[in-house]
Amino acid sequence: MCVLLGGPGGGKSTLLRAHLADSADRWLGGRTGATIPVMVRAAALTDTDPLPTALAKAVTGDLRQVGLLDELGTDFFRHPPDAGVSWLVLVDGLDEIPDTDTRSAVLTMLAGAASAGAGVYRFVVATRPLPATDLGPLGQHVPRYELQPFSPDDLLTYATHWFRSLDDPSRHADAFVTGLRRSRLEVLARTPLMAFMLCQLYATDPARPLPDGRTGAYQSFVELIYEQNVHKNIKNTHDEAIRRLKDRHQIPRDNQAAEQAAQRARDHLPELIDHLAYKKINKKTAPAVEILASHLGVQRPGKVIEPLWNAFLGDLLRPTGLLVERAGDFEFLHQTLLEYHAARHATRDDQARIRLHHMLFPIRHPAKFSRKDDAAPALRLERSYLGFLLDGLFAPQDHITADAMEALEHIARHDSKCLYFARLVKDFAVAVPPHVLAPPLTALAANLDRGNGANRMAAAELLVGIEGHRREGIRLLTAIANDPDPFRHGRSICVEAAQLLASLDGCEEDGARVLAGIAADLTRPLDDHLRTEAAGALAELGDAYLEEAARLLRTIATDRPTGWFRAHAAWLLAGLEGHLEEGANLLVAAATVPTGDHSGQLDAAEVLATLDGYTEDAARSLTALASDPTCWYWDRFQAAKALAEVDGHEEDSAALFKGFTTDPALYVNQRLEAARLLGELPGHRAEAHRILRSTASDKTQPKSVRERAVMELRGGPRNVPPHMGTCFPPPAC
């Protein structure tokens, strides 16, 4: 089992569908695999049905639309699909289950099925980022992978591919990227869904400016869906649905009432879709047509029976292109489309916007704002949806907007909330004017006594992205990177700030200069960790800084007589193009030349073992350290363990541990620890157990020693920490 994390529109569903399609092609082409994937919405697993039954129902519903004639039986997913092959259940949209307890129940069921060990199921659970506690039922051992957004180069490549049918794809891609900067969509366009939408909008009319902000992009895209659905002939389809409904009634009065009600529903379809989205996002689980039928604006005439009316409402929804029909119900094509339409409903008029203002910011007297939880209602909403709501609340620029802005300004006085809303503006291009968030961000980034270094750096970075405040943000970021006391708020903050500075357009040289200064500066209270980290970060900036980084790493690796950082600097140097031999030679010297720092030699030898062509040098150093009686016993054990990881030296490691189990210079508990470590080596478990059993039955040993031997045999907790003996230090030291 694993979890796939991604933000709104980040490509989670697309990735799962692509894997599903690739696997189908592989099997249809006669190529086998370890799994057969089956995709299911997380909401389909929320009933009380056992997992095989729930899968059968969900897949039957999906495949019925493409010609499945018979229902899949409940036993279909109860057994492996083929010998040695598992079902790979792709669970999409976990975050779309609104109730935390229900999500927890689904995850508990999946975790139970995954741990059953029958080889029937493997799982991928796709979701937007959730609080860590929400994924608790899976346990900490389940890996979590996060889909990364497009890089600027990725986006340019994607756009060039999209515009390949235009006269000059590269020119259009460059113009597209330039337009993104003007429309506040540069960050948003790095998500695949938004890139897809904006490329479609541009390709339809390259001369037309891109819409402003995310809400503007969604509005234009929804309009484009209608325009591009000409082949569906939406108007005629709706006209035909109205005709069918009224023709079912032969009495003129009933015929006319049915036609008028149907026409009214068709005329208000955009508002009905917004209403449907709002109900769905607020946990209304009834079928879509039932939700629409309950709307006061589309009341069913008395003579029109309910099944006919509901079928007509379905006929209205089906051709819009905004919803997809699954298992007899309608769902929005994408979660963000649901959020966009729900926000339209929540901000549909002045009264609705006032209610939303009081719901998001329940502050009666902003001047008296003090409690940290006053903004909790807004912070409890999903960030993407909150972004749409704020756009609808702030866009009209009226007295309601002014009141909401005042409330937000007071909320932003609290550091964490200031950063929260500033990130919201950056991530979703929310229409919040610069004067609301720029002052508190500036104050936070400039105040040495306020917050921690990470918050100061985040505030400066966010300030860079606010219109008219880029220069101030860069100045503050530079000040943080040059802080004479890097330990003020965390020792790595100055390096992180310099890296961030170097990543900004036009600031690469400034950031590089700061990193080089940190790596070379011996006057400030910096440690070797920071110097090494800064030099490594300088090398990552590109070829232009490679030789300067190499010089700095060489200095660190040679001017420190002992320590892990000497080995780390040499290893980083070896990783630079053209400097493998130089870095490796420094590591060989650090691993073999006696300095009295056995831990430093061990670090160098372990790092040396990772370099191609130098494993035998590392093996010799590790063997010498493990055999040196003047070393602390735990360093000797670690050297022997590291030797086992070097190809061809597993048995040499085992021989060393066997010697440790009988070494009279070690205490009994230390020899037991050596036996335990011997048992972890492949093929030596029985031998280790023989040694432990011998100690457990030796009446001449203290009771505590015999008890520990029994614990080791059972694989249970040990009374003595693995790095401690009954006495410390051992006699050899």
mmCIF file of C-alpha atoms in Angstrom, residues 347-350 353 388-402 405 431:
data_model
loop_
_atom_site.group_PDB
_atom_site.id
_atom_site.type_symbol
_atom_site.label_atom_id
_atom_site.label_comp_id
_atom_site.label_asym_id
_atom_site.label_seq_id
_atom_site.Cartn_x
_atom_site.Cartn_y
_atom_site.Cartn_z
ATOM 1 C CA THR A 347 -21.509 34.608 -3.416
ATOM 2 C CA ARG A 348 -24.477 34.864 -5.814
ATOM 3 C CA ASP A 349 -25.847 38.156 -4.419
ATOM 4 C CA ASP A 350 -25.227 40.750 -1.704
ATOM 5 C CA ARG A 353 -21.928 37.559 0.392
ATOM 6 C CA PHE A 388 -12.815 30.609 -4.733
ATOM 7 C CA LEU A 389 -14.960 31.968 -1.874
ATOM 8 C CA LEU A 390 -12.591 34.866 -1.195
ATOM 9 C CA ASP A 391 -12.536 35.752 -4.897
ATOM 10 C CA GLY A 392 -16.327 35.939 -4.921
ATOM 11 C CA LEU A 393 -16.363 37.909 -1.679
ATOM 12 C CA PHE A 394 -13.724 40.482 -2.673
ATOM 13 C CA ALA A 395 -14.247 40.900 -6.423
ATOM 14 C CA PRO A 396 -17.179 43.399 -6.507
ATOM 15 C CA GLN A 397 -15.205 46.102 -4.611
ATOM 16 C CA ASP A 398 -18.207 47.372 -2.620
ATOM 17 C CA HIS A 399 -18.927 48.007 1.061
ATOM 18 C CA ILE A 400 -19.102 44.254 1.731
ATOM 19 C CA THR A 401 -15.623 43.880 0.271
ATOM 20 C CA ALA A 402 -14.349 46.746 2.434
ATOM 21 C CA MET A 405 -10.893 43.336 3.932
ATOM 22 C CA ALA A 431 -7.899 38.719 -5.409
#
